[in-house]
Amino acid sequence: MTIQDIITKYRYRIALLLLFVLIENIAWVIEPTFFGKLLDALIGHFYDHEKVDYLIPLMVWVFVYLLNVLGGSLHRLFSGGTYSKMYADVATKVIGESKSRGDQYSKMLVRAELVKEYITFFKDRLPEALWQLSASAGAIIALFFYDYRIALVCLAVVFPVAYINNLNRKNVTKLQKNLHDNQEELYKLIENRDTTKIQQFFLNMIPPRTSIATWNAFSYSTVKVLLVIIFIVVLFICVDLDKFTTGKIYAIVAYLWTFIGQTDNLPDLMESLGSIRDLNTRFDQNHVGIVNPAN
């Protein structure tokens, strides 16, 4: 069973959960704008109690905040049961396919364990990817309404960030294949009761894990350095702005930190994508092995 098979079978449940995530994300992205307006209204009300009404901005901001809470709550409420059932179904399917090929029990077991990485991808990494996409796009679009120069600076950094993380993904995919090969080898050693090579197995796991950590550190640090440069540039742009209120400055800084903060999970996402890509190739090749004898 490949990732395409899982998406096809569970497309409606996955789509519903991603809809909840999207509601949560959109509300979170637009919240700084409304909080900035509330901040300006409260400051204005402090200086002129009669002319400035802060109740409407307050109610709008509370509504947006509660919308964010609603999306997050619904996603967390339904994700547990959905992904638990998905794991049970997919693991059973993978074991059945492995048994029909006459694989050893050790291989069946390790394949069932590797299925957890599929579930982790759908449960954690896919919502993170959606958040990173919506946060980046939403922050850039919102910044265009405040100052186009800030938005263009953020847009310009997207391309080197994407290149660095794609490079990370390609290298991690190769390393994940080594890890998965070693995992299958461990169960084979245990089934054959060959404990003399157990230590060598764990030693073999060290180089790929170390290399993955190195690539993740390189990706993380490079992206963060790029983003802090962008932040400094934006600060100088903000100083040059005229007629900007406290609320607008708050919104700009909030959107900028949203744009910067969404990169924190990119290394983990690239590692997960590398793992999923190897599993997809691994399981797809095995699926072909089932079909060919029947032909």
CSV table of C-alpha atoms in Angstrom, one decimal:
chain,number,residue,atom,x,y,z
A,1,MET,CA,0.0,0.0,0.0
A,2,THR,CA,1.5,3.4,-1.1
A,3,ILE,CA,0.7,6.9,0.0
A,4,GLN,CA,-1.5,7.3,-3.1
A,5,ASP,CA,-3.6,4.3,-2.0
A,6,ILE,CA,-4.0,5.8,1.5
A,7,ILE,CA,-5.0,9.2,0.1
A,8,THR,CA,-7.5,7.6,-2.2
A,9,LYS,CA,-9.1,5.5,0.5
A,10,TYR,CA,-9.2,8.2,3.2
A,11,ARG,CA,-9.5,11.3,1.0
A,12,TYR,CA,-12.8,12.6,2.6
A,13,ARG,CA,-11.6,12.1,6.2
A,14,ILE,CA,-8.2,13.6,5.5
A,15,ALA,CA,-9.9,16.5,3.6
A,16,LEU,CA,-12.2,17.2,6.6
A,17,LEU,CA,-9.3,17.3,9.1
A,18,LEU,CA,-7.3,19.5,6.8
A,19,LEU,CA,-10.3,21.8,6.5
A,20,PHE,CA,-10.3,22.2,10.3
A,21,VAL,CA,-6.6,22.9,10.2
A,22,LEU,CA,-7.1,25.5,7.5
A,23,ILE,CA,-9.8,27.3,9.5
A,24,GLU,CA,-7.5,27.3,12.5
A,25,ASN,CA,-4.6,28.6,10.3
A,26,ILE,CA,-6.6,31.3,8.5
A,27,ALA,CA,-8.0,32.7,11.7
A,28,TRP,CA,-4.5,32.7,13.2
A,29,VAL,CA,-3.1,34.5,10.2
A,30,ILE,CA,-5.7,37.3,10.1
A,31,GLU,CA,-5.8,37.7,13.9
A,32,PRO,CA,-2.9,40.3,14.2
A,33,THR,CA,-4.8,42.7,11.8
A,34,PHE,CA,-7.9,42.7,14.0
A,35,PHE,CA,-5.9,42.8,17.3
A,36,GLY,CA,-4.0,45.8,15.8
A,37,LYS,CA,-7.2,47.6,15.1
A,38,LEU,CA,-8.4,46.8,18.7
A,39,LEU,CA,-5.2,48.2,20.1
A,40,ASP,CA,-5.6,51.4,18.1
A,41,ALA,CA,-9.2,51.7,19.3
A,42,LEU,CA,-8.3,51.2,22.9
A,43,ILE,CA,-5.5,53.8,22.7
A,44,GLY,CA,-7.9,56.2,21.0
A,45,HIS,CA,-10.6,55.5,23.6
A,46,PHE,CA,-8.1,56.3,26.3
A,47,TYR,CA,-7.5,59.8,24.9
A,48,ASP,CA,-11.1,60.4,23.8
A,49,HIS,CA,-13.8,58.4,25.6
A,50,GLU,CA,-16.7,59.8,23.6
A,51,LYS,CA,-15.6,59.6,20.0
A,52,VAL,CA,-13.8,56.2,19.9
A,53,ASP,CA,-15.8,53.0,20.4
A,54,TYR,CA,-13.7,49.9,21.0
A,55,LEU,CA,-16.5,47.4,21.5
A,56,ILE,CA,-16.9,46.5,17.8
A,57,PRO,CA,-13.1,45.9,17.3
A,58,LEU,CA,-13.1,43.9,20.5
A,59,MET,CA,-16.1,41.7,19.4
A,60,VAL,CA,-14.5,41.1,16.0
A,61,TRP,CA,-11.2,40.1,17.5
A,62,VAL,CA,-12.9,37.7,20.0
A,63,PHE,CA,-14.8,36.1,17.1
A,64,VAL,CA,-11.6,35.6,15.0
A,65,TYR,CA,-9.8,34.2,18.1
A,66,LEU,CA,-12.7,31.8,18.9
A,67,LEU,CA,-12.7,30.7,15.2
A,68,ASN,CA,-9.1,29.7,15.6
A,69,VAL,CA,-9.9,27.8,18.8
A,70,LEU,CA,-12.8,26.1,17.1
A,71,GLY,CA,-10.7,24.9,14.1
A,72,GLY,CA,-8.0,23.6,16.4
A,73,SER,CA,-10.4,21.9,18.8
A,74,LEU,CA,-12.3,20.1,16.0
A,75,HIS,CA,-9.0,18.9,14.4
A,76,ARG,CA,-7.7,17.5,17.7
A,77,LEU,CA,-11.1,16.0,18.5
A,78,PHE,CA,-11.4,13.9,15.3
A,79,SER,CA,-7.8,13.3,14.4
A,80,GLY,CA,-7.2,10.7,17.1
A,81,GLY,CA,-9.9,8.2,16.1
A,82,THR,CA,-9.3,8.8,12.3
A,83,TYR,CA,-5.6,8.2,12.4
A,84,SER,CA,-5.8,5.2,14.8
A,85,LYS,CA,-8.3,3.5,12.4
A,86,MET,CA,-6.1,4.4,9.5
A,87,TYR,CA,-3.0,2.8,11.1
A,88,ALA,CA,-5.0,-0.4,11.9
A,89,ASP,CA,-6.3,-0.7,8.4
A,90,VAL,CA,-3.0,0.1,6.6
A,91,ALA,CA,-0.9,-2.1,8.9
A,92,THR,CA,-3.3,-5.0,8.4
A,93,LYS,CA,-3.2,-4.5,4.6
A,94,VAL,CA,0.7,-4.3,4.6
A,95,ILE,CA,1.0,-7.5,6.6
A,96,GLY,CA,-1.5,-9.2,4.3
A,97,GLU,CA,0.5,-8.2,1.3
A,98,SER,CA,3.7,-9.3,2.9
A,99,LYS,CA,2.2,-12.7,3.9
A,100,SER,CA,0.9,-13.3,0.4
A,101,ARG,CA,4.5,-12.9,-0.9
A,102,GLY,CA,5.8,-15.4,1.6
A,103,ASP,CA,7.9,-12.9,3.5
A,104,GLN,CA,9.4,-13.8,6.9
A,105,TYR,CA,7.5,-12.8,10.0
A,106,SER,CA,10.3,-10.4,10.9
A,107,LYS,CA,9.8,-8.5,7.6
A,108,MET,CA,6.0,-8.4,8.2
A,109,LEU,CA,6.6,-6.9,11.7
A,110,VAL,CA,9.1,-4.2,10.5
A,111,ARG,CA,6.7,-3.2,7.7
A,112,ALA,CA,3.9,-2.8,10.2
A,113,GLU,CA,6.2,-0.7,12.3
A,114,LEU,CA,7.2,1.5,9.3
A,115,VAL,CA,3.6,2.2,8.6
A,116,LYS,CA,3.6,4.4,11.7
A,117,GLU,CA,5.7,6.9,9.7
A,118,TYR,CA,2.9,7.2,7.2
A,119,ILE,CA,0.5,8.0,10.0
A,120,THR,CA,2.9,10.5,11.6
A,121,PHE,CA,3.1,12.2,8.2
A,122,PHE,CA,-0.6,12.6,7.9
A,123,LYS,CA,-1.3,13.4,11.5
A,124,ASP,CA,1.6,15.8,12.2
A,125,ARG,CA,3.6,16.7,9.1
A,126,LEU,CA,0.8,17.4,6.7
A,127,PRO,CA,-0.9,19.9,9.0
A,128,GLU,CA,2.5,21.5,9.6
A,129,ALA,CA,3.0,21.8,5.9
A,130,LEU,CA,-0.4,23.3,5.4
A,131,TRP,CA,0.4,25.7,8.3
A,132,GLN,CA,3.7,26.7,6.7
A,133,LEU,CA,2.1,27.3,3.3
A,134,SER,CA,-0.9,29.3,4.7
A,135,ALA,CA,1.3,31.2,7.2
A,136,SER,CA,3.8,32.2,4.6
A,137,ALA,CA,1.3,33.2,1.9
A,138,GLY,CA,-1.1,34.8,4.4
A,139,ALA,CA,1.7,36.9,6.0
A,140,ILE,CA,3.1,38.1,2.7
A,141,ILE,CA,-0.4,39.0,1.4
A,142,ALA,CA,-1.3,40.8,4.6
A,143,LEU,CA,2.0,42.7,4.5
A,144,PHE,CA,1.2,44.0,1.0
A,145,PHE,CA,-1.7,45.9,2.6
A,146,TYR,CA,0.7,47.7,5.0
A,147,ASP,CA,3.8,48.3,2.8
A,148,TYR,CA,4.6,46.5,-0.5
A,149,ARG,CA,8.3,46.8,0.2
A,150,ILE,CA,8.1,44.6,3.3
A,151,ALA,CA,6.0,42.0,1.4
A,152,LEU,CA,8.5,42.0,-1.5
A,153,VAL,CA,11.4,41.4,0.8
A,154,CYS,CA,9.6,38.4,2.4
A,155,LEU,CA,8.7,37.1,-1.0
A,156,ALA,CA,12.3,37.3,-2.2
A,157,VAL,CA,13.5,35.1,0.6
A,158,VAL,CA,11.0,32.3,-0.2
A,159,PHE,CA,13.1,31.1,-3.2
A,160,PRO,CA,16.4,30.5,-1.4
A,161,VAL,CA,14.6,28.9,1.6
A,162,ALA,CA,12.8,26.5,-0.8
A,163,TYR,CA,16.0,25.6,-2.6
A,164,ILE,CA,17.9,24.9,0.7
A,165,ASN,CA,15.1,22.7,2.1
A,166,ASN,CA,14.7,20.9,-1.2
A,167,LEU,CA,18.4,20.1,-1.1
A,168,ASN,CA,18.0,18.9,2.4
A,169,ARG,CA,15.1,16.6,1.4
A,170,LYS,CA,17.0,15.0,-1.4
A,171,ASN,CA,19.9,14.1,0.8
A,172,VAL,CA,17.7,12.9,3.7
A,173,THR,CA,15.7,10.6,1.4
A,174,LYS,CA,18.9,8.7,0.6
A,175,LEU,CA,19.8,8.5,4.3
A,176,GLN,CA,16.3,7.3,5.3
A,177,LYS,CA,16.6,4.4,2.9
A,178,ASN,CA,19.7,3.3,4.8
A,179,LEU,CA,17.8,3.5,8.1
A,180,HIS,CA,14.9,1.5,6.8
A,181,ASP,CA,17.2,-1.1,5.4
A,182,ASN,CA,18.9,-1.5,8.7
A,183,GLN,CA,15.6,-1.7,10.5
A,184,GLU,CA,14.5,-4.6,8.3
A,185,GLU,CA,17.9,-6.3,9.0
A,186,LEU,CA,17.5,-6.0,12.8
A,187,TYR,CA,14.2,-8.0,12.8
A,188,LYS,CA,15.9,-10.6,10.5
A,189,LEU,CA,18.8,-11.0,13.0
A,190,ILE,CA,16.4,-11.4,15.9
A,191,GLU,CA,14.3,-14.0,14.0
A,192,ASN,CA,17.4,-16.0,13.1
A,193,ARG,CA,18.6,-15.6,16.8
A,194,ASP,CA,21.9,-14.2,15.5
A,195,THR,CA,22.7,-11.9,18.4
A,196,THR,CA,26.4,-11.6,17.5
A,197,LYS,CA,25.6,-8.9,14.9
A,198,ILE,CA,23.3,-6.9,17.0
A,199,GLN,CA,26.0,-4.4,18.1
A,200,GLN,CA,27.0,-3.9,14.5
A,201,PHE,CA,23.4,-3.2,13.6
A,202,PHE,CA,23.2,-0.3,16.1
A,203,LEU,CA,26.6,1.0,15.0
A,204,ASN,CA,25.4,1.0,11.4
A,205,MET,CA,22.5,3.2,12.5
A,206,ILE,CA,24.8,6.0,13.8
A,207,PRO,CA,26.2,7.4,10.4
A,208,PRO,CA,22.9,7.9,8.7
A,209,ARG,CA,21.3,9.5,11.8
A,210,THR,CA,24.3,11.7,12.3
A,211,SER,CA,24.2,12.8,8.6
A,212,ILE,CA,20.5,13.5,8.8
A,213,ALA,CA,21.1,15.7,11.9
A,214,THR,CA,23.9,17.5,10.1
A,215,TRP,CA,21.7,18.3,7.1
A,216,ASN,CA,18.9,19.4,9.4
A,217,ALA,CA,21.2,21.7,11.3
A,218,PHE,CA,22.6,23.1,8.1
A,219,SER,CA,19.1,23.8,6.7
A,220,TYR,CA,17.9,25.3,10.0
A,221,SER,CA,20.8,27.6,10.6
A,222,THR,CA,21.1,28.8,7.0
A,223,VAL,CA,17.4,29.7,6.8
A,224,LYS,CA,17.5,31.4,10.2
A,225,VAL,CA,20.4,33.6,9.2
A,226,LEU,CA,18.6,34.6,6.0
A,227,LEU,CA,15.4,35.4,7.9
A,228,VAL,CA,17.2,37.6,10.6
A,229,ILE,CA,18.7,39.6,7.7
A,230,ILE,CA,15.2,40.1,6.3
A,231,PHE,CA,14.0,41.1,9.8
A,232,ILE,CA,16.7,43.8,10.1
A,233,VAL,CA,15.8,45.1,6.6
A,234,VAL,CA,12.1,45.3,7.5
A,235,LEU,CA,12.9,47.2,10.7
A,236,PHE,CA,14.6,49.9,8.7
A,237,ILE,CA,11.6,50.0,6.4
A,238,CYS,CA,9.3,50.4,9.4
A,239,VAL,CA,11.3,53.4,10.7
A,240,ASP,CA,10.8,55.1,7.3
A,241,LEU,CA,7.0,54.7,7.4
A,242,ASP,CA,4.7,57.7,7.9
A,243,LYS,CA,1.4,57.8,9.7
A,244,PHE,CA,1.7,54.3,11.1
A,245,THR,CA,-0.2,53.6,14.3
A,246,THR,CA,0.8,51.4,17.2
A,247,GLY,CA,-1.7,48.8,16.1
A,248,LYS,CA,-0.3,48.7,12.5
A,249,ILE,CA,3.3,48.4,13.8
A,250,TYR,CA,2.2,45.5,16.0
A,251,ALA,CA,0.5,43.8,13.1
A,252,ILE,CA,3.6,44.1,10.9
A,253,VAL,CA,5.9,42.7,13.5
A,254,ALA,CA,3.4,39.9,14.2
A,255,TYR,CA,3.1,38.9,10.5
A,256,LEU,CA,6.9,39.1,10.2
A,257,TRP,CA,7.4,36.8,13.2
A,258,THR,CA,4.7,34.5,11.7
A,259,PHE,CA,6.6,34.3,8.5
A,260,ILE,CA,9.9,33.7,10.3
A,261,GLY,CA,8.5,31.2,12.8
A,262,GLN,CA,6.9,28.9,10.3
A,263,THR,CA,10.4,27.8,9.2
A,264,ASP,CA,11.1,26.1,12.6
A,265,ASN,CA,9.6,22.8,11.6
A,266,LEU,CA,10.9,22.7,8.1
A,267,PRO,CA,13.9,20.3,8.9
A,268,ASP,CA,11.5,17.8,10.6
A,269,LEU,CA,9.1,18.1,7.6
A,270,MET,CA,11.9,17.4,5.1
A,271,GLU,CA,13.1,14.4,7.2
A,272,SER,CA,9.5,13.1,7.2
A,273,LEU,CA,9.1,13.6,3.4
A,274,GLY,CA,12.4,11.8,2.8
A,275,SER,CA,11.2,8.9,4.9
A,276,ILE,CA,7.8,8.8,3.2
A,277,ARG,CA,9.4,8.9,-0.2
A,278,ASP,CA,11.5,5.9,0.6
A,279,LEU,CA,8.6,4.0,2.1
A,280,ASN,CA,6.5,4.8,-0.9
A,281,THR,CA,9.1,3.3,-3.2
A,282,ARG,CA,9.7,0.3,-0.9
A,283,PHE,CA,6.0,-0.6,-0.6
A,284,ASP,CA,5.2,0.2,-4.3
A,285,GLN,CA,8.0,-2.2,-5.4
A,286,ASN,CA,6.5,-4.9,-3.2
A,287,HIS,CA,3.1,-4.2,-4.6
A,288,VAL,CA,4.5,-4.8,-8.1
A,289,GLY,CA,5.9,-8.1,-6.8
A,290,ILE,CA,2.3,-9.2,-6.0
A,291,VAL,CA,0.9,-8.4,-9.4
A,292,ASN,CA,3.5,-9.9,-11.6
A,293,PRO,CA,3.0,-13.6,-10.7
A,294,ALA,CA,-0.7,-13.3,-11.5
A,295,ASN,CA,0.2,-12.2,-15.0
